[in-house]
mmCIF file with all atom_site columns, C-alpha atoms in Angstrom:
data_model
loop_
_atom_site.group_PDB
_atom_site.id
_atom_site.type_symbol
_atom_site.label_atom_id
_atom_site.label_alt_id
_atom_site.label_comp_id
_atom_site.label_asym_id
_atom_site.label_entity_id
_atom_site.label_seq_id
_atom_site.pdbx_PDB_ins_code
_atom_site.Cartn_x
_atom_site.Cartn_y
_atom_site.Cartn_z
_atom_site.occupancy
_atom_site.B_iso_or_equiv
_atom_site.pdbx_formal_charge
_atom_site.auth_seq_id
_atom_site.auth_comp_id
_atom_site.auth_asym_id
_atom_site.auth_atom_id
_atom_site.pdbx_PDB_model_num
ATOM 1   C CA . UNK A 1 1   ? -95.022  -9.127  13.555  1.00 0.00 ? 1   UNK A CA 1
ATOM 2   C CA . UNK A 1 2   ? -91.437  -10.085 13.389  1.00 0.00 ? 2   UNK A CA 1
ATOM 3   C CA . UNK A 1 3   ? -90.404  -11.147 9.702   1.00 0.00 ? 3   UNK A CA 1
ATOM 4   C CA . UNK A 1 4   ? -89.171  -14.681 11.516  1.00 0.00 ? 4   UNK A CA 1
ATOM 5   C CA . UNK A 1 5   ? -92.904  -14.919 13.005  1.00 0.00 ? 5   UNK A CA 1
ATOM 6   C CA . UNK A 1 6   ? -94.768  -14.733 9.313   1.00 0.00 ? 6   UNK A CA 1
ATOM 7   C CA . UNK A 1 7   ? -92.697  -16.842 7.733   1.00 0.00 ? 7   UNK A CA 1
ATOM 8   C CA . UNK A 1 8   ? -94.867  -19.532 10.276  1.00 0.00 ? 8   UNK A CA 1
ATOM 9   C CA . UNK A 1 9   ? -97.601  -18.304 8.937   1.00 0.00 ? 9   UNK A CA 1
ATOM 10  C CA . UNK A 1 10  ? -97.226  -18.337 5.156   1.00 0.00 ? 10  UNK A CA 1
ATOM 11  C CA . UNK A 1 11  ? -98.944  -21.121 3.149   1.00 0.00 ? 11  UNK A CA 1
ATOM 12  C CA . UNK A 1 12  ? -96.476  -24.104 2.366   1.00 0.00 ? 12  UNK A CA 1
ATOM 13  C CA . UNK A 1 13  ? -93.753  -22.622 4.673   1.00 0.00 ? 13  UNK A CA 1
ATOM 14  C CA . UNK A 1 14  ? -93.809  -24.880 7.175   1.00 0.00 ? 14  UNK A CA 1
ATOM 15  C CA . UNK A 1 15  ? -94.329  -28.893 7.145   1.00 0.00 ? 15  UNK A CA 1
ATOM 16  C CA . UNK A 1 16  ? -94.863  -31.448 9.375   1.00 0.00 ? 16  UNK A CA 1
ATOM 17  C CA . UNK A 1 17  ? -92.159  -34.118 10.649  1.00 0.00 ? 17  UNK A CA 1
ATOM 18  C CA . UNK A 1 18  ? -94.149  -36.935 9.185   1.00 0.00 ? 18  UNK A CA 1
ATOM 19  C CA . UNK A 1 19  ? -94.138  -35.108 6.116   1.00 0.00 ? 19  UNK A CA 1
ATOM 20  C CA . UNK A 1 20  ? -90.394  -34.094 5.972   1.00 0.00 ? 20  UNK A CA 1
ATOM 21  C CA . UNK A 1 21  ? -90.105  -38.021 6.965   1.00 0.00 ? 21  UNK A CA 1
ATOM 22  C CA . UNK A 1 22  ? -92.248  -39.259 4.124   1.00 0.00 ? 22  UNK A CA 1
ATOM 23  C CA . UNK A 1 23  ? -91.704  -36.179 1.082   1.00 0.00 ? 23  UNK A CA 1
ATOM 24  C CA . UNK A 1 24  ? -87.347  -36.524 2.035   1.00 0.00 ? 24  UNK A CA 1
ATOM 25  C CA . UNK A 1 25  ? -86.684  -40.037 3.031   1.00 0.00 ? 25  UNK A CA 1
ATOM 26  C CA . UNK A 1 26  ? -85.334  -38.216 6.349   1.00 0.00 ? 26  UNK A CA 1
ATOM 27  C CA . UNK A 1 27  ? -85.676  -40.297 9.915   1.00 0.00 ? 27  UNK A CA 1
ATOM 28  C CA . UNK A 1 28  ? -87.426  -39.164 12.956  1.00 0.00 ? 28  UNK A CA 1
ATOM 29  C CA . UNK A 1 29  ? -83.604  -39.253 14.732  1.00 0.00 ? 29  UNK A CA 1
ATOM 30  C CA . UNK A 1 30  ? -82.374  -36.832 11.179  1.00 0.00 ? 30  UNK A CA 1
ATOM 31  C CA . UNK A 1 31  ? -85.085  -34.363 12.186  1.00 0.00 ? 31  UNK A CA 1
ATOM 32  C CA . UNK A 1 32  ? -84.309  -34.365 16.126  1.00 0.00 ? 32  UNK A CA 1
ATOM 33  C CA . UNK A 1 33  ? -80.337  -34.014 15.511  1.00 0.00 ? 33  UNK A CA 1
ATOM 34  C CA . UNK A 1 34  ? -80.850  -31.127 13.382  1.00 0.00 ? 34  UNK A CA 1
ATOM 35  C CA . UNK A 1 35  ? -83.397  -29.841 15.972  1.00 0.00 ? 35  UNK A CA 1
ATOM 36  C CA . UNK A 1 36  ? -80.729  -30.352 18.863  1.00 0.00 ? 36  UNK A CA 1
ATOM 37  C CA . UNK A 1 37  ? -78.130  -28.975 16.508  1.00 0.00 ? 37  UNK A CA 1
ATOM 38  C CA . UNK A 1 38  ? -80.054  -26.228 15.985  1.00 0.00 ? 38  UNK A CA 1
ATOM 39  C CA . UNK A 1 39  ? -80.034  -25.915 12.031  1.00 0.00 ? 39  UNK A CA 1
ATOM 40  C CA . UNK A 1 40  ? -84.334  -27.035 12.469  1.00 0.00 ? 40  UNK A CA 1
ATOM 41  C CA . UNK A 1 41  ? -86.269  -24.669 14.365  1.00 0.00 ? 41  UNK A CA 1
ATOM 42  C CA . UNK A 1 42  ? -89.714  -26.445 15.178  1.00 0.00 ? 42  UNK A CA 1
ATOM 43  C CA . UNK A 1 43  ? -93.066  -25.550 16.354  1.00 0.00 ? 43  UNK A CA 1
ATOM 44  C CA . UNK A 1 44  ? -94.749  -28.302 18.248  1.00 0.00 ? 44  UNK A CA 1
ATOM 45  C CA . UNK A 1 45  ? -98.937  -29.015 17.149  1.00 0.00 ? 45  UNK A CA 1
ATOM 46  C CA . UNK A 1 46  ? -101.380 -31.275 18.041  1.00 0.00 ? 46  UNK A CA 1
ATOM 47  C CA . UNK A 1 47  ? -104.382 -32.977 16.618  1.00 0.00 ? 47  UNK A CA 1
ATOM 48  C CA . UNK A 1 48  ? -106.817 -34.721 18.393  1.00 0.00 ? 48  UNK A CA 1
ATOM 49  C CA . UNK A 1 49  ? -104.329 -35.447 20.929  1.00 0.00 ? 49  UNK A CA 1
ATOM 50  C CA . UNK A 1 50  ? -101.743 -36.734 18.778  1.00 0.00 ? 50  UNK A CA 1
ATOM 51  C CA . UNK A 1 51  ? -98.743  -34.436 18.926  1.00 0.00 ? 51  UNK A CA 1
ATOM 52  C CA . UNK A 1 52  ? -96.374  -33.436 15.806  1.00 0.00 ? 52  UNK A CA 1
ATOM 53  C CA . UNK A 1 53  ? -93.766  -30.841 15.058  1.00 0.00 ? 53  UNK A CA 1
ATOM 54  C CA . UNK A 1 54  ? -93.951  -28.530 12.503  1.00 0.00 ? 54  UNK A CA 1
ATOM 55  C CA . UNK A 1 55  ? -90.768  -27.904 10.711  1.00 0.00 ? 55  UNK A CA 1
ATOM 56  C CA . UNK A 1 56  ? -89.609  -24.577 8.186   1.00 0.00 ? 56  UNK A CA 1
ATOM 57  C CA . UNK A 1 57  ? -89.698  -26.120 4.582   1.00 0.00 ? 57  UNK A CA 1
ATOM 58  C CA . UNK A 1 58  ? -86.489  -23.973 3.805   1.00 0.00 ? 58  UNK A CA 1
ATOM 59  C CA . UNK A 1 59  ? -84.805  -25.472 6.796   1.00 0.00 ? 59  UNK A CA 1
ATOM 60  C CA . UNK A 1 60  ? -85.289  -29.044 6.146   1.00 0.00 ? 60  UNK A CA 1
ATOM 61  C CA . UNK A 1 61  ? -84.481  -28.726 1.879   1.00 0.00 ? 61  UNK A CA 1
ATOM 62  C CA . UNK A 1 62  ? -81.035  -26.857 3.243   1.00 0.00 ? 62  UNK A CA 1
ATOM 63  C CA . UNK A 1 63  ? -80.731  -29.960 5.595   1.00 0.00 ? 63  UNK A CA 1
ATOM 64  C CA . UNK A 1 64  ? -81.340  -32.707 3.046   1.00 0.00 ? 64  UNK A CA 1
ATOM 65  C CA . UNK A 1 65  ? -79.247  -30.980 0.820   1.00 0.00 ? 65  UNK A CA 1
ATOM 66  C CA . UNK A 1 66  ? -76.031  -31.195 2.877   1.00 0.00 ? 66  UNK A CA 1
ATOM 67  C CA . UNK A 1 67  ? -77.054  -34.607 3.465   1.00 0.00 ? 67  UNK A CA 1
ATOM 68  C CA . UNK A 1 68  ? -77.886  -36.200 0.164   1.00 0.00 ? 68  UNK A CA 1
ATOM 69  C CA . UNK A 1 69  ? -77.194  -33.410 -2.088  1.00 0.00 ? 69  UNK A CA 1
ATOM 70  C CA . UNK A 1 70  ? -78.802  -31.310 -4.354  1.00 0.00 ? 70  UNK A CA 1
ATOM 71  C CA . UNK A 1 71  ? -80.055  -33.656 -7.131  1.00 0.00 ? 71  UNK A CA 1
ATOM 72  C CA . UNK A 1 72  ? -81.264  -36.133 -4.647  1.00 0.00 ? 72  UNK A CA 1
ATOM 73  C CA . UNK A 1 73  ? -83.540  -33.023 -2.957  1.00 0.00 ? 73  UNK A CA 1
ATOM 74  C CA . UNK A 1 74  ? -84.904  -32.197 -6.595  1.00 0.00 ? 74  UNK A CA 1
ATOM 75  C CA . UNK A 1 75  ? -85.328  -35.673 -7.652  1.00 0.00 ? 75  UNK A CA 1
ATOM 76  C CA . UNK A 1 76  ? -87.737  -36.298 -4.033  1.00 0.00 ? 76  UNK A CA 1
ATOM 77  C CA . UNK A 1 77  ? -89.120  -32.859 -4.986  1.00 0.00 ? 77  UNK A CA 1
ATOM 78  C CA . UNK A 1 78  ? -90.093  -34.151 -8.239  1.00 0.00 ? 78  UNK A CA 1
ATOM 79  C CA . UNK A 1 79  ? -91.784  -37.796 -7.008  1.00 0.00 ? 79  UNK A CA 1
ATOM 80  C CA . UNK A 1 80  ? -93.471  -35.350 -4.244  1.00 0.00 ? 80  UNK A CA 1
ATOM 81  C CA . UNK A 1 81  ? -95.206  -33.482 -7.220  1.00 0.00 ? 81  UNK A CA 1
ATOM 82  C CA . UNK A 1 82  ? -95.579  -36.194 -9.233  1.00 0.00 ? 82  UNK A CA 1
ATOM 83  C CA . UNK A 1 83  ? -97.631  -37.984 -6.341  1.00 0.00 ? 83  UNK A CA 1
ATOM 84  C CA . UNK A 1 84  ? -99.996  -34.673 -5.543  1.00 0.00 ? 84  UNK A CA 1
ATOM 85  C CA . UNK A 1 85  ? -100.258 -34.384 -9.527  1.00 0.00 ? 85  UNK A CA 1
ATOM 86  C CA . UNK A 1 86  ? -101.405 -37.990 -10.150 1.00 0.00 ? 86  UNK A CA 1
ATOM 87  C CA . UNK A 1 87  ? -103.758 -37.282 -6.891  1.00 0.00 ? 87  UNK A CA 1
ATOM 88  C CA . UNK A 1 88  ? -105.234 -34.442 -8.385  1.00 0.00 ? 88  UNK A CA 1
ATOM 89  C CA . UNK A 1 89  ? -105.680 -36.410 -11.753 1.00 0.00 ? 89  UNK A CA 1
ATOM 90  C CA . UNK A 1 90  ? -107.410 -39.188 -10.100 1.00 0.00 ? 90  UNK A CA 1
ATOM 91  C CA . UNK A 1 91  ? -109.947 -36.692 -7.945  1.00 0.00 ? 91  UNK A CA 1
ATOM 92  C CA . UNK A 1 92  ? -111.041 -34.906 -11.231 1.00 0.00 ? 92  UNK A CA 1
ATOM 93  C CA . UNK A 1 93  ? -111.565 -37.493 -13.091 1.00 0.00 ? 93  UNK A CA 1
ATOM 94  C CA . UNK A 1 94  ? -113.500 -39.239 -10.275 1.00 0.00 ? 94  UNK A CA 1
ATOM 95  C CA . UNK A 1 95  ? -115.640 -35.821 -10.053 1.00 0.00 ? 95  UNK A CA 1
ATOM 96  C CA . UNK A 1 96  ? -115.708 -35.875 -13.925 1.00 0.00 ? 96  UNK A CA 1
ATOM 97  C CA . UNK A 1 97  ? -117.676 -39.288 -14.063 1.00 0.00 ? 97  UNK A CA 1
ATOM 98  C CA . UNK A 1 98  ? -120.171 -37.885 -11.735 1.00 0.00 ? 98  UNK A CA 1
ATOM 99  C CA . UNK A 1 99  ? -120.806 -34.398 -13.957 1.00 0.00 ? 99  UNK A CA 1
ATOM 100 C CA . UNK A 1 100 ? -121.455 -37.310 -16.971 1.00 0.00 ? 100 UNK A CA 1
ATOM 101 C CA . UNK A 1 101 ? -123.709 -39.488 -15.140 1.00 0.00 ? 101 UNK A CA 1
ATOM 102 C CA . UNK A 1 102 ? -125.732 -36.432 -13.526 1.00 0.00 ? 102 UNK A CA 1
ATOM 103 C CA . UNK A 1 103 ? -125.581 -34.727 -16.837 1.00 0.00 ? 103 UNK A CA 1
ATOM 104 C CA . UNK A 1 104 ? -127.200 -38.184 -18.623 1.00 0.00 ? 104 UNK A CA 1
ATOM 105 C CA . UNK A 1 105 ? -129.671 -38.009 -16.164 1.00 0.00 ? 105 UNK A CA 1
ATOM 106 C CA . UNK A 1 106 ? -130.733 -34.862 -16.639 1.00 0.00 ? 106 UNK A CA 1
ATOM 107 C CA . UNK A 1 107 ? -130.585 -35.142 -19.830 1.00 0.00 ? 107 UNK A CA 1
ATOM 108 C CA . UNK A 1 108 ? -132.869 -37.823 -20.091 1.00 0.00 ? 108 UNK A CA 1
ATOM 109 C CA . UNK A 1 109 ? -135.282 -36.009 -17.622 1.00 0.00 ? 109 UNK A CA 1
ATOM 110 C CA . UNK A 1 110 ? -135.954 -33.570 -20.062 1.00 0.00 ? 110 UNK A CA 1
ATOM 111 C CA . UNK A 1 111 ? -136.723 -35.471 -23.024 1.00 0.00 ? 111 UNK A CA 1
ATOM 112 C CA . UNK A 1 112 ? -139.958 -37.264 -21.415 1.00 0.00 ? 112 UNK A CA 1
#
């Protein structure tokens, strides 16, 4: 496997163009100039018949760079986090609740 091929393949590598849309603030025209320009190399995917292109990470943070600059890439890198953080918070503390009430129950199961 060429070292071009697993970079495809490694976890967090790659996104989708809804996701470069929605994590950068870029446009579905940003991502196919870039593509035709050839500084984006895609992959095209589909799922359940709806079809989506699946960007390099590296390649679209080096194009919103020289498009917005470099504190506007860390400042959407940092609302991206923020968003999967809060996310995260809210799941556990959703899955939290439901260890307390199961634990109250058994709890009071085994005092009869």
């Amino acid at each position: 496997m060429h070292e071009w091929d697993s970079e495809w393949q490694r976890k967090g590598a790659t996104l989708s163009d809804k996701t470069a849309r929605e994590e950068f603030g870029l446009t579905q025209d940003d991502i196919v100039r870039a593509i035709r320009a050839g500084t984006l190399h895609y992959r095209e995917g589909s799922m359940h018949g709806n079809p989506w292109l699946r960007l390099l990470r590296r390649e679209v943070e080096a194009l919103v760079r020289k498009k917005h600059g470099t504190n506007y890439l860390k400042d959407r890198q940092s609302k991206a986090e923020l968003a999967r953080i809060n996310g995260e918070l809210k799941r556990l503390k959703i899955q939290i609740a439901q260890l307390e009430e199961r634990k109250s129950k058994l709890i009071a199961g085994t005092k009869r």
